[in-house]
């Protein structure tokens, strides 16, 4: 099990940028696939982005591709989500997630919440229009 703590959320105007950070604990951090999800008010949690344990492969929801970038620094036990050209519909609580049990392999998907078994507390992002 790994502990995750998100930070970097806040209020930004449409067209602006924010960078979210996820700090992870554990000596085996580099072995975990990581993902970002978000939950908007009154809506279900949705996939945003994912990155392989090595950082060599990245994946994005169609709604954010071209605007958001996921990255990781395994030496620092950190995962990042750079959010550019933000839109009001990006307003949500953003969660960092880790697959510590090879669930991505079981479900064959990086965009299902069931593929991750460790979650952070979330950080609020509000985009004003």
PDB file of C-alpha atoms in Angstrom:
ATOM      1  CA  UNK A   1       0.000   0.000   0.000  1.00  0.00           C
ATOM      2  CA  UNK A   2       1.182   3.498  -0.836  1.00  0.00           C
ATOM      3  CA  UNK A   3       0.101   6.822   0.664  1.00  0.00           C
ATOM      4  CA  UNK A   4      -0.681   9.664  -1.751  1.00  0.00           C
ATOM      5  CA  UNK A   5      -1.068  13.395  -1.058  1.00  0.00           C
ATOM      6  CA  UNK A   6      -2.186  15.842  -3.769  1.00  0.00           C
ATOM      7  CA  UNK A   7      -1.433  19.558  -3.814  1.00  0.00           C
ATOM      8  CA  UNK A   8      -1.461  22.513  -6.204  1.00  0.00           C
ATOM      9  CA  UNK A   9      -5.177  23.004  -6.716  1.00  0.00           C
ATOM     10  CA  UNK A  10      -6.786  26.419  -6.628  1.00  0.00           C
ATOM     11  CA  UNK A  11      -8.755  29.028  -8.541  1.00  0.00           C
ATOM     12  CA  UNK A  12      -7.780  29.924 -12.097  1.00  0.00           C
ATOM     13  CA  UNK A  13      -9.434  31.832 -14.936  1.00  0.00           C
ATOM     14  CA  UNK A  14     -10.375  30.129 -18.182  1.00  0.00           C
ATOM     15  CA  UNK A  15      -7.304  29.817 -20.376  1.00  0.00           C
ATOM     16  CA  UNK A  16      -4.972  29.733 -17.393  1.00  0.00           C
ATOM     17  CA  UNK A  17      -2.729  26.989 -16.056  1.00  0.00           C
ATOM     18  CA  UNK A  18      -2.172  24.984 -12.888  1.00  0.00           C
ATOM     19  CA  UNK A  19       0.221  22.189 -11.984  1.00  0.00           C
ATOM     20  CA  UNK A  20      -0.943  19.494  -9.596  1.00  0.00           C
ATOM     21  CA  UNK A  21       1.531  17.424  -7.595  1.00  0.00           C
ATOM     22  CA  UNK A  22       1.137  14.012  -6.002  1.00  0.00           C
ATOM     23  CA  UNK A  23       3.618  12.962  -3.330  1.00  0.00           C
ATOM     24  CA  UNK A  24       3.846   9.216  -2.755  1.00  0.00           C
ATOM     25  CA  UNK A  25       5.378   7.210   0.063  1.00  0.00           C
ATOM     26  CA  UNK A  26       6.982   3.802  -0.238  1.00  0.00           C
ATOM     27  CA  UNK A  27      10.306   2.420  -1.404  1.00  0.00           C
ATOM     28  CA  UNK A  28       8.675   0.612  -4.372  1.00  0.00           C
ATOM     29  CA  UNK A  29       7.021   3.691  -5.861  1.00  0.00           C
ATOM     30  CA  UNK A  30       8.710   3.157  -9.213  1.00  0.00           C
ATOM     31  CA  UNK A  31       6.834  -0.149  -9.644  1.00  0.00           C
ATOM     32  CA  UNK A  32       3.366   1.461  -9.662  1.00  0.00           C
ATOM     33  CA  UNK A  33       1.299   2.637 -12.563  1.00  0.00           C
ATOM     34  CA  UNK A  34      -0.216   6.014 -11.660  1.00  0.00           C
ATOM     35  CA  UNK A  35      -3.295   7.924 -12.712  1.00  0.00           C
ATOM     36  CA  UNK A  36      -5.212  11.161 -12.250  1.00  0.00           C
ATOM     37  CA  UNK A  37      -9.000  11.186 -11.930  1.00  0.00           C
ATOM     38  CA  UNK A  38     -11.473  13.969 -11.259  1.00  0.00           C
ATOM     39  CA  UNK A  39     -14.983  14.348  -9.889  1.00  0.00           C
ATOM     40  CA  UNK A  40     -17.065  17.374 -10.824  1.00  0.00           C
ATOM     41  CA  UNK A  41     -19.988  18.477  -8.615  1.00  0.00           C
ATOM     42  CA  UNK A  42     -22.941  16.155  -9.112  1.00  0.00           C
ATOM     43  CA  UNK A  43     -21.060  13.961 -11.585  1.00  0.00           C
ATOM     44  CA  UNK A  44     -19.296  10.623 -11.481  1.00  0.00           C
ATOM     45  CA  UNK A  45     -15.548  10.252 -11.165  1.00  0.00           C
ATOM     46  CA  UNK A  46     -13.816  10.233 -14.540  1.00  0.00           C
ATOM     47  CA  UNK A  47     -10.399   9.315 -15.860  1.00  0.00           C
ATOM     48  CA  UNK A  48      -8.049  12.172 -16.729  1.00  0.00           C
ATOM     49  CA  UNK A  49      -4.554  10.796 -17.373  1.00  0.00           C
ATOM     50  CA  UNK A  50      -2.273   7.860 -16.585  1.00  0.00           C
ATOM     51  CA  UNK A  51       1.431   7.067 -16.721  1.00  0.00           C
ATOM     52  CA  UNK A  52       3.296   3.764 -16.660  1.00  0.00           C
ATOM     53  CA  UNK A  53       5.657   2.850 -13.830  1.00  0.00           C
ATOM     54  CA  UNK A  54       8.646   3.749 -15.998  1.00  0.00           C
ATOM     55  CA  UNK A  55       7.153   7.002 -17.247  1.00  0.00           C
ATOM     56  CA  UNK A  56       7.707   5.893 -20.842  1.00  0.00           C
ATOM     57  CA  UNK A  57       3.980   5.621 -21.667  1.00  0.00           C
ATOM     58  CA  UNK A  58       1.237   8.168 -21.042  1.00  0.00           C
ATOM     59  CA  UNK A  59      -2.518   8.100 -21.621  1.00  0.00           C
ATOM     60  CA  UNK A  60      -5.135  10.861 -21.712  1.00  0.00           C
ATOM     61  CA  UNK A  61      -8.875  11.267 -21.789  1.00  0.00           C
ATOM     62  CA  UNK A  62     -10.100  12.846 -25.011  1.00  0.00           C
ATOM     63  CA  UNK A  63     -11.425  15.804 -23.037  1.00  0.00           C
ATOM     64  CA  UNK A  64      -7.935  16.847 -21.875  1.00  0.00           C
ATOM     65  CA  UNK A  65      -5.524  15.622 -24.559  1.00  0.00           C
ATOM     66  CA  UNK A  66      -3.446  18.419 -25.990  1.00  0.00           C
ATOM     67  CA  UNK A  67      -4.010  20.525 -22.868  1.00  0.00           C
ATOM     68  CA  UNK A  68      -2.864  18.364 -19.919  1.00  0.00           C
ATOM     69  CA  UNK A  69       0.462  16.579 -19.429  1.00  0.00           C
ATOM     70  CA  UNK A  70       1.178  13.853 -16.879  1.00  0.00           C
ATOM     71  CA  UNK A  71       4.744  13.176 -15.749  1.00  0.00           C
ATOM     72  CA  UNK A  72       6.607  11.506 -12.900  1.00  0.00           C
ATOM     73  CA  UNK A  73       9.915  11.739 -11.077  1.00  0.00           C
ATOM     74  CA  UNK A  74      10.514   8.380  -9.439  1.00  0.00           C
ATOM     75  CA  UNK A  75      13.647   9.601  -7.664  1.00  0.00           C
ATOM     76  CA  UNK A  76      11.460  12.130  -5.818  1.00  0.00           C
ATOM     77  CA  UNK A  77       8.374   9.888  -5.506  1.00  0.00           C
ATOM     78  CA  UNK A  78       6.321  12.531  -7.330  1.00  0.00           C
ATOM     79  CA  UNK A  79       3.678  12.543 -10.065  1.00  0.00           C
ATOM     80  CA  UNK A  80       2.543  15.745 -11.763  1.00  0.00           C
ATOM     81  CA  UNK A  81      -0.359  16.948 -13.859  1.00  0.00           C
ATOM     82  CA  UNK A  82       0.319  20.107 -15.846  1.00  0.00           C
ATOM     83  CA  UNK A  83      -3.003  21.659 -16.873  1.00  0.00           C
ATOM     84  CA  UNK A  84      -2.943  24.329 -19.587  1.00  0.00           C
ATOM     85  CA  UNK A  85      -5.682  26.153 -21.494  1.00  0.00           C
ATOM     86  CA  UNK A  86      -8.106  25.323 -18.730  1.00  0.00           C
ATOM     87  CA  UNK A  87     -11.848  25.404 -19.274  1.00  0.00           C
ATOM     88  CA  UNK A  88     -14.719  25.869 -16.810  1.00  0.00           C
ATOM     89  CA  UNK A  89     -15.642  22.215 -17.348  1.00  0.00           C
ATOM     90  CA  UNK A  90     -12.283  21.279 -15.793  1.00  0.00           C
ATOM     91  CA  UNK A  91     -13.676  22.369 -12.416  1.00  0.00           C
ATOM     92  CA  UNK A  92     -13.531  19.316 -10.156  1.00  0.00           C
ATOM     93  CA  UNK A  93     -11.769  17.623  -7.277  1.00  0.00           C
ATOM     94  CA  UNK A  94      -8.684  15.941  -8.713  1.00  0.00           C
ATOM     95  CA  UNK A  95      -7.402  12.662  -7.272  1.00  0.00           C
ATOM     96  CA  UNK A  96      -4.076  10.913  -7.625  1.00  0.00           C
ATOM     97  CA  UNK A  97      -4.258   7.103  -7.767  1.00  0.00           C
ATOM     98  CA  UNK A  98      -1.809   4.200  -7.732  1.00  0.00           C
ATOM     99  CA  UNK A  99      -2.066   0.591  -8.872  1.00  0.00           C
ATOM    100  CA  UNK A 100      -0.104  -1.359  -6.266  1.00  0.00           C
ATOM    101  CA  UNK A 101      -1.620  -4.777  -7.094  1.00  0.00           C
ATOM    102  CA  UNK A 102      -1.243  -5.107 -10.879  1.00  0.00           C
ATOM    103  CA  UNK A 103      -4.933  -4.318 -11.315  1.00  0.00           C
ATOM    104  CA  UNK A 104      -4.307  -2.574 -14.613  1.00  0.00           C
ATOM    105  CA  UNK A 105      -3.193  -5.927 -15.968  1.00  0.00           C
ATOM    106  CA  UNK A 106      -6.276  -7.645 -14.526  1.00  0.00           C
ATOM    107  CA  UNK A 107      -8.782  -5.184 -16.010  1.00  0.00           C
ATOM    108  CA  UNK A 108      -6.767  -4.391 -19.118  1.00  0.00           C
ATOM    109  CA  UNK A 109      -7.433  -0.687 -18.681  1.00  0.00           C
ATOM    110  CA  UNK A 110      -5.740   2.377 -17.224  1.00  0.00           C
ATOM    111  CA  UNK A 111      -8.912   4.492 -17.409  1.00  0.00           C
ATOM    112  CA  UNK A 112     -11.079   2.501 -14.961  1.00  0.00           C
ATOM    113  CA  UNK A 113     -11.059   3.539 -11.303  1.00  0.00           C
ATOM    114  CA  UNK A 114     -11.202  -0.168 -10.387  1.00  0.00           C
ATOM    115  CA  UNK A 115      -7.649  -0.504 -11.715  1.00  0.00           C
ATOM    116  CA  UNK A 116      -6.274   1.561  -8.809  1.00  0.00           C
ATOM    117  CA  UNK A 117      -6.247   0.555  -5.140  1.00  0.00           C
ATOM    118  CA  UNK A 118      -4.595   3.555  -3.477  1.00  0.00           C
ATOM    119  CA  UNK A 119      -6.038   7.087  -3.603  1.00  0.00           C
ATOM    120  CA  UNK A 120      -5.137  10.527  -2.336  1.00  0.00           C
ATOM    121  CA  UNK A 121      -7.499  12.877  -0.524  1.00  0.00           C
ATOM    122  CA  UNK A 122      -8.066  15.087  -3.561  1.00  0.00           C
ATOM    123  CA  UNK A 123      -7.382  18.729  -4.386  1.00  0.00           C
ATOM    124  CA  UNK A 124      -9.955  21.242  -5.623  1.00  0.00           C
ATOM    125  CA  UNK A 125      -9.521  22.933  -9.004  1.00  0.00           C
ATOM    126  CA  UNK A 126     -11.928  25.730  -9.903  1.00  0.00           C
ATOM    127  CA  UNK A 127     -11.863  27.369 -13.341  1.00  0.00           C
ATOM    128  CA  UNK A 128     -13.844  30.600 -13.629  1.00  0.00           C
ATOM    129  CA  UNK A 129     -15.354  31.978 -16.836  1.00  0.00           C
TER     130      UNK A 129
END
